[in-house]
Short mmCIF file of C-alpha atoms and ligand atoms in Angstrom, two decimals:
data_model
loop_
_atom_site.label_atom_id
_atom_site.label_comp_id
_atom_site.label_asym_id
_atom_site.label_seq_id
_atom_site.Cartn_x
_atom_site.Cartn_y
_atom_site.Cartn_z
CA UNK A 270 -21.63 -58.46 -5.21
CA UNK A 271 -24.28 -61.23 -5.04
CA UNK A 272 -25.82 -63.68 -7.56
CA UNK A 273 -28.85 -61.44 -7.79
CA UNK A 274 -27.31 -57.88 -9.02
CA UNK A 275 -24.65 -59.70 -11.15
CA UNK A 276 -27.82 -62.08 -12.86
CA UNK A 277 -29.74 -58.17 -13.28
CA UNK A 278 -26.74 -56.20 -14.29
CA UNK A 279 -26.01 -59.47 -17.07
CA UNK A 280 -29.44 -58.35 -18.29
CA UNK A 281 -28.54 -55.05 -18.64
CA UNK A 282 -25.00 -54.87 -19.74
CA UNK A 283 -24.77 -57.33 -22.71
CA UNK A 284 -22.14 -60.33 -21.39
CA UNK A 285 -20.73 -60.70 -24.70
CA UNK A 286 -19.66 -56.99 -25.21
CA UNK A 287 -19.85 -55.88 -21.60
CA UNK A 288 -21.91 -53.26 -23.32
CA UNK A 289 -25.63 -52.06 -23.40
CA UNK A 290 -28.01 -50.04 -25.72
CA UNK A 291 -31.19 -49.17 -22.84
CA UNK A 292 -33.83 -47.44 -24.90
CA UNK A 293 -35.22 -44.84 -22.71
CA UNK A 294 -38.90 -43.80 -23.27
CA UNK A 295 -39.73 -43.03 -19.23
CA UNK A 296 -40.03 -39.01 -20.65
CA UNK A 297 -43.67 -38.73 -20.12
CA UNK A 298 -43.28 -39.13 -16.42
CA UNK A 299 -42.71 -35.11 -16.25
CA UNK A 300 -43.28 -33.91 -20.24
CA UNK A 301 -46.47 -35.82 -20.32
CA UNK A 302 -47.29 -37.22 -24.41
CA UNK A 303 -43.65 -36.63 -25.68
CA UNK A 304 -43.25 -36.35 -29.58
CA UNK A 305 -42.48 -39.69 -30.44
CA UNK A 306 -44.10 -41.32 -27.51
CA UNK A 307 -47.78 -40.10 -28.09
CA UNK A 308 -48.28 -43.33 -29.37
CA UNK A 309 -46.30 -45.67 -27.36
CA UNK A 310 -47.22 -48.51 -30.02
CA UNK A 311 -44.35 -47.05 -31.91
CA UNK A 312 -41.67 -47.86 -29.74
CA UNK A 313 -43.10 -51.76 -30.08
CA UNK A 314 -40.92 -52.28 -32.69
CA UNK A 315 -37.82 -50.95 -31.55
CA UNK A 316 -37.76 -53.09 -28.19
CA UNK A 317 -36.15 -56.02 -29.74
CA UNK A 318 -32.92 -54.12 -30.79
CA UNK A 319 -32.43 -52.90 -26.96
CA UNK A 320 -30.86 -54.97 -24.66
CA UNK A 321 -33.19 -52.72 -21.81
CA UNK A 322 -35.99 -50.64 -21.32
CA UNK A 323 -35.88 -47.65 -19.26
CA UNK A 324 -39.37 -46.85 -18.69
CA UNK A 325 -42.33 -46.00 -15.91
CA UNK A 326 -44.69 -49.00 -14.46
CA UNK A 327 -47.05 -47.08 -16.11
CA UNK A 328 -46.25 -47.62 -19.76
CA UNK A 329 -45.05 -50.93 -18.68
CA UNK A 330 -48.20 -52.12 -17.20
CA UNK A 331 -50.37 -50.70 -20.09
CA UNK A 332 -48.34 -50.46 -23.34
CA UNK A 333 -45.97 -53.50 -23.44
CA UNK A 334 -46.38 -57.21 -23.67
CA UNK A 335 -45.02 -58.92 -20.55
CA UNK A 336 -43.56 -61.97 -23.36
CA UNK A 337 -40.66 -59.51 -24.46
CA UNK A 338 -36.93 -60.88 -23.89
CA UNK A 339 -35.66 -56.89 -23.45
CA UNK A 340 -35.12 -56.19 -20.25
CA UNK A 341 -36.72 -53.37 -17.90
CA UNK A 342 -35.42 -50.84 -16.09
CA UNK A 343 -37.72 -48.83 -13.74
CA UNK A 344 -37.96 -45.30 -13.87
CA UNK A 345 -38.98 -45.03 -9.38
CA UNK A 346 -38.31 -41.06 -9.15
CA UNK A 347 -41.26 -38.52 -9.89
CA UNK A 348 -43.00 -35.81 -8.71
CA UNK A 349 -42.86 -32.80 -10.46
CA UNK A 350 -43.85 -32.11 -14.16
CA UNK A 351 -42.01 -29.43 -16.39
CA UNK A 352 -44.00 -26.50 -15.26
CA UNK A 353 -42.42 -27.25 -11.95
CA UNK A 354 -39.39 -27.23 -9.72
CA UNK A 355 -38.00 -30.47 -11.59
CA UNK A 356 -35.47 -30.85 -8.62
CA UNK A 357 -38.82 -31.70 -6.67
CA UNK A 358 -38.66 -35.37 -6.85
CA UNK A 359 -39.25 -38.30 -4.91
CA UNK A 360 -39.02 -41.76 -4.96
CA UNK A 361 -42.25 -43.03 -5.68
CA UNK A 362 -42.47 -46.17 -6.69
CA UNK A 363 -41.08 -49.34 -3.91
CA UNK A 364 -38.68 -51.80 -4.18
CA UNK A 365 -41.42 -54.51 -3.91
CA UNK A 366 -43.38 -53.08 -7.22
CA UNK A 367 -40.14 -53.38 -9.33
CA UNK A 368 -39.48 -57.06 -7.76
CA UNK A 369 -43.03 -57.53 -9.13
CA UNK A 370 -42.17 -55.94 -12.42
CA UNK A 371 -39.45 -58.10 -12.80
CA UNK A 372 -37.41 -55.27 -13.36
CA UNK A 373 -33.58 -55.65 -13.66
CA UNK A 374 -32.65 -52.16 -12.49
CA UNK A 375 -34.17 -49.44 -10.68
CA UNK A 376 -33.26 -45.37 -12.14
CA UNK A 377 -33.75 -42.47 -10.40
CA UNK A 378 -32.16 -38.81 -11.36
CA UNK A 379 -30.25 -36.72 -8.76
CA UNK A 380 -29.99 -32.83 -9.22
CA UNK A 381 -26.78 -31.85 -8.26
CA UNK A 382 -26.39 -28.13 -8.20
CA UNK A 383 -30.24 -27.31 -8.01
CA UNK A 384 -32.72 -26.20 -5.08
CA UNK A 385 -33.35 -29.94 -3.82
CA UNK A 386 -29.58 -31.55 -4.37
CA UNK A 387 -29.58 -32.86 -1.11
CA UNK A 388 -32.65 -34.61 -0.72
CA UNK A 389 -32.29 -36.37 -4.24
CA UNK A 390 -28.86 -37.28 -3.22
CA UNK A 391 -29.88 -38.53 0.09
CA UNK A 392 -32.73 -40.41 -1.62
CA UNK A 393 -30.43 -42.62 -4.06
CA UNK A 394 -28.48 -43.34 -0.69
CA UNK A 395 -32.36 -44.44 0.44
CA UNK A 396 -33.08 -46.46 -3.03
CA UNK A 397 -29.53 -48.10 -2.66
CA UNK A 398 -29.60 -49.07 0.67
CA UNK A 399 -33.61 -51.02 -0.31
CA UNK A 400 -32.43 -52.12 -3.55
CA UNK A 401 -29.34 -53.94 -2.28
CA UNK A 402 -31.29 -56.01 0.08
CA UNK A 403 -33.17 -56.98 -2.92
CA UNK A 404 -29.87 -57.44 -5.29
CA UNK A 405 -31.70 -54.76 -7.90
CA UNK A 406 -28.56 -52.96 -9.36
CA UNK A 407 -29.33 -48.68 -9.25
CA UNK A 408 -28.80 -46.33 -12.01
CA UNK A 409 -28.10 -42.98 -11.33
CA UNK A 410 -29.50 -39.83 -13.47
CA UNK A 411 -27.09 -36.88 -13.29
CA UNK A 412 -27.64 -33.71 -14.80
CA UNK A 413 -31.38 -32.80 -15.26
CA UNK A 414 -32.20 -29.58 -15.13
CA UNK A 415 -33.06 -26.96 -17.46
CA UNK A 416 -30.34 -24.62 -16.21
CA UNK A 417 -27.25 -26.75 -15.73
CA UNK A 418 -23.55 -26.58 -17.59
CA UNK A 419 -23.17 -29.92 -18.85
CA UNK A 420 -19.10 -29.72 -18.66
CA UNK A 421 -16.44 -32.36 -17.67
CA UNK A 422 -16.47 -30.47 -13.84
CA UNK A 423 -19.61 -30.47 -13.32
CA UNK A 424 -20.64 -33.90 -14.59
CA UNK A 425 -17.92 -35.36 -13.15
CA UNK A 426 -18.97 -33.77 -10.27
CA UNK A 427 -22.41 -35.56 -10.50
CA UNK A 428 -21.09 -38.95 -11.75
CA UNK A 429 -18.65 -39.05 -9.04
CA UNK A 430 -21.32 -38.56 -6.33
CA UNK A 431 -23.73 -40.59 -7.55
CA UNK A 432 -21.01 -44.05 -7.66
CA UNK A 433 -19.70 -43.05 -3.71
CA UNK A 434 -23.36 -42.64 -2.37
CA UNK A 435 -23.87 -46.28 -4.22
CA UNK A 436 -25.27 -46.22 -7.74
CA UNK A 437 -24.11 -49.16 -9.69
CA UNK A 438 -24.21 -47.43 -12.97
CA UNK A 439 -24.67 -43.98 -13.95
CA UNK A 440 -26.39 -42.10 -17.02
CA UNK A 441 -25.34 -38.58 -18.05
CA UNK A 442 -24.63 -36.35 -20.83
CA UNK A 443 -21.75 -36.37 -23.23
CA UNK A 444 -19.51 -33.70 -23.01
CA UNK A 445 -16.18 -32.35 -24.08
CA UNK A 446 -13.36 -33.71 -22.46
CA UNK A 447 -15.79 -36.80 -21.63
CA UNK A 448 -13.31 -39.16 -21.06
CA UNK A 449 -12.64 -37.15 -17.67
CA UNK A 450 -15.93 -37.97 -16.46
CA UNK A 451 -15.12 -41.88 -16.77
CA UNK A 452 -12.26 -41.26 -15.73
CA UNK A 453 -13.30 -40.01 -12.71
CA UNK A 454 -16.20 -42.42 -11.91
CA UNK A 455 -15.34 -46.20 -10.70
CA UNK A 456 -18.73 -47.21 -11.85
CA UNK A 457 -20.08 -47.69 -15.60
CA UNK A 458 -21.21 -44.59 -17.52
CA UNK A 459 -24.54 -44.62 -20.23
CA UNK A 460 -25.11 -41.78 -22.34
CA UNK A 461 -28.39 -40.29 -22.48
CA UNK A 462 -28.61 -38.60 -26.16
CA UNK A 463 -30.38 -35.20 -25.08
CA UNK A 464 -32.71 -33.38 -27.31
CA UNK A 465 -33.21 -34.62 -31.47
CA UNK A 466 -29.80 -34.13 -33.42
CA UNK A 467 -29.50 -34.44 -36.85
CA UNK A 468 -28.49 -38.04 -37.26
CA UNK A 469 -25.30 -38.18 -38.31
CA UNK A 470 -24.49 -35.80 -35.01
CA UNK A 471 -26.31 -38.22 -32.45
CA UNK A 472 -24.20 -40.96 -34.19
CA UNK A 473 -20.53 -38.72 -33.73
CA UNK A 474 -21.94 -37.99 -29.89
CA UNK A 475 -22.24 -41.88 -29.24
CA UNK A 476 -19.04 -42.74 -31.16
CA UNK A 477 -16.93 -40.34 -28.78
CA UNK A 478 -19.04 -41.97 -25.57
CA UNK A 479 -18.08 -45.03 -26.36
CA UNK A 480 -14.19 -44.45 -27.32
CA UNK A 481 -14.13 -42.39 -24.37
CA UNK A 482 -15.57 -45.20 -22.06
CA UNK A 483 -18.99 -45.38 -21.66
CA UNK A 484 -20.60 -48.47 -21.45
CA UNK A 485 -23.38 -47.79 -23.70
CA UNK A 486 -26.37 -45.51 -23.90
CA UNK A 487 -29.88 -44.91 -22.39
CA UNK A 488 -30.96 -42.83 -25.47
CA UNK A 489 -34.58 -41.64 -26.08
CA UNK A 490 -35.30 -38.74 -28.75
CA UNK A 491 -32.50 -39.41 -30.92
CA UNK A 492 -34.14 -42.63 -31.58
CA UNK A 493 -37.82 -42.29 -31.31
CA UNK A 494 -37.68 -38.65 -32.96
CA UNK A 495 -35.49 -40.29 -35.79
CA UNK A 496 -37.37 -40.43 -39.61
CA UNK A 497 -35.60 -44.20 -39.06
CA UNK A 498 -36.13 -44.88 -35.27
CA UNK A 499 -35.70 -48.64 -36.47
CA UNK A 500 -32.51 -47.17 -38.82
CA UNK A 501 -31.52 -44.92 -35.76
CA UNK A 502 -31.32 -47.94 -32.86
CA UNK A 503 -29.78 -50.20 -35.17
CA UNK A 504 -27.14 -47.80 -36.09
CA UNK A 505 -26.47 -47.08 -32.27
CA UNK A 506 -26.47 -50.74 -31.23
CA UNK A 507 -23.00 -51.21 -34.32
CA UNK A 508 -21.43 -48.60 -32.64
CA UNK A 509 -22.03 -49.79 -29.20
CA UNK A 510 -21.76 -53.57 -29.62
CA UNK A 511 -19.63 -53.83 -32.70
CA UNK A 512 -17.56 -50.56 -32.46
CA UNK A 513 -18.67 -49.64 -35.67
CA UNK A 514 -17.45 -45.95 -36.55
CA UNK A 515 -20.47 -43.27 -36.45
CA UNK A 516 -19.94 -43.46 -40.95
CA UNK A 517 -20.49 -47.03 -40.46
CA UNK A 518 -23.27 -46.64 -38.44
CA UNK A 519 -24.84 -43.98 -40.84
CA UNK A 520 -24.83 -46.28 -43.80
CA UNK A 521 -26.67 -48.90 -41.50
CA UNK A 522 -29.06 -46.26 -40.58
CA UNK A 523 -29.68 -45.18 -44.02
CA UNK A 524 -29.66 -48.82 -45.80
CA UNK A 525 -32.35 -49.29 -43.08
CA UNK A 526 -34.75 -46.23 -43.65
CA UNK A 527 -34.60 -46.91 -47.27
CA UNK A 528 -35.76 -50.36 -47.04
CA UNK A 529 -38.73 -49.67 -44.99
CA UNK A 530 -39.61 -46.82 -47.04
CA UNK A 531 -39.70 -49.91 -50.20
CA UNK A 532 -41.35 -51.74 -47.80
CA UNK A 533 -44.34 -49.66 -47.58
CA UNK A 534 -44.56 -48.56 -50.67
CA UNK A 535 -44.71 -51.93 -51.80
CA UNK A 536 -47.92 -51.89 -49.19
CA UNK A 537 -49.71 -49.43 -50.49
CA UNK A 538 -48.96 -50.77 -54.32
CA UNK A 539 -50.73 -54.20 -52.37
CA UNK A 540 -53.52 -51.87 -51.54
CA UNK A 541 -54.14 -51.06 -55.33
C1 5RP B 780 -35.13 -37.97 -18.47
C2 5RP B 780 -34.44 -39.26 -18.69
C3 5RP B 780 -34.42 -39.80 -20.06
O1 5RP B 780 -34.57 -41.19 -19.98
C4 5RP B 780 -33.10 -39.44 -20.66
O2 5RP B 780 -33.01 -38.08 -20.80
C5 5RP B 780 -32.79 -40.20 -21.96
O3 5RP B 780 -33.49 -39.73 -22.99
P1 5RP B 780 -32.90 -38.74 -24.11
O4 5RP B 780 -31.91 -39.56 -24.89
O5 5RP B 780 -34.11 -38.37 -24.89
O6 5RP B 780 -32.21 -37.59 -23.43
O7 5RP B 780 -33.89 -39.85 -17.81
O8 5RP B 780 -34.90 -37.53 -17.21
#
């Protein structure tokens, strides 16, 4: 591996922990004005507790200040929105743009098991085969699509591909049995955290990821849709970086919300 994806990944995968927390917030590029992510000045504040960004050049260009120390990683598939064939997509965004971007990763999602599998797949062999000349490490998106079984098989099945055709990390779902699915994949695993879950349950979800063997998450709703978003990352970021146990990071999460709800009542008393 050379200088270049090792200096990217570093920005990725926390060097002191080996670890990362990515913040995704790239779901507008097929659910257009996401709850949560309407306003994308309210993921401003959660930026500096991620140690990445997953996110479109859109909402990069427009939405965030170029000065933040986070780093980015590029959402390049797209296509289709989710009225459509999801499976649809292409990469659309090149290798130059997210040089450009100063991106430290490029992500697209594959659809193994759906009506385009093949082309997806054959596109991430595309994306790798660009991005290595370019030493921009590749994440891998396995299992989107409204219809799949998210079980050990199949997203081992999915993980597995993706790290042979090249990815050098991959983001999927948690699962039972998920320590088969790391098991089975010779490349680091993410978690994304799927639709809102009460807190505490989001918390359990990452706890298991991470004594199972993931290497961190790339987690969107169950941050963003959290009463605490601020409560919910930091929360996620003990358990990730600090092993923290998911009670441990629920009293974090809590001590959190409560103090910013003191906070702005103290604002509006100011208002008086
Ligand atoms: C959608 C994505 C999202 O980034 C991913 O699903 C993570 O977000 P969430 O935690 O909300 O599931 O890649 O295709």
């Amino acid at each position: 591996m050379d200088f270049g994806l090792k200096n990217r990944l570093s920005k990725i995968f926390n060097p002191k922990t080996g670890k990362t927390v990515m913040l995704a917030v790239d779901h507008g590029y097929f659910q257009g004005p996401t709850t949560g992510l309407r306003d994308m000045k309210n993921i401003i504040p959660l930026i500096p507790n991620a140690d990445c960004l997953f996110v479109t050049r859109g909402i990069l260009r427009n939405c965030i200040d170029p000065k933040i120390e986070t780093s980015i990683c590029l959402r390049v598939s797209g296509g289709p929105s989710i009225l459509g064939e999801l499976s649809n997509e292409d990469i659309i965004v090149s290798m130059e743009e997210a040089v450009r971007l100063n991106a430290s990763g490029v992500g697209m999602s594959i659809f193994v098991g759906a009506q385009n599998e093949d082309r997806t797949v054959s596109n991430l062999g595309r994306l790798v085969n660009e991005a290595e000349r370019y030493g921009m490490p590749v994440l891998a998106i396995t299992a989107v699509g409204k219809e799949m079984v998210r079980d050990s098989r199949y997203l081992g099945l999915a993980c597995r591909m993706a790290a042979e055709i090249g990815a050098h990390f991959v983001k999927t779902y948690y699962c039972d049995d998920f320590h088969k699915v790391v098991e089975g994949c010779p490349v680091p695993i993410v978690i994304a955290g799927g639709k809102k879950l009460p807190e505490m349950d989001a918390l359990l979800m990452t706890e298991g990821a991470i004594k199972a063997g993931a290497k961190g998450v790339d987690m969107g709703r169950n941050i963003f849709q959290s009463d605490s978003p601020t409560g919910m990352i930091k929360a996620v970021r003990a358990i990730v970086h600090k092993g923290a146990t998911a009670q441990e990071a629920y009293d974090i999460y809590q001590k959190s919300k409560k103090s910013s709800a003191v906070e702005t009542a103290d604002t509006a008393m100011e208002k008086v």
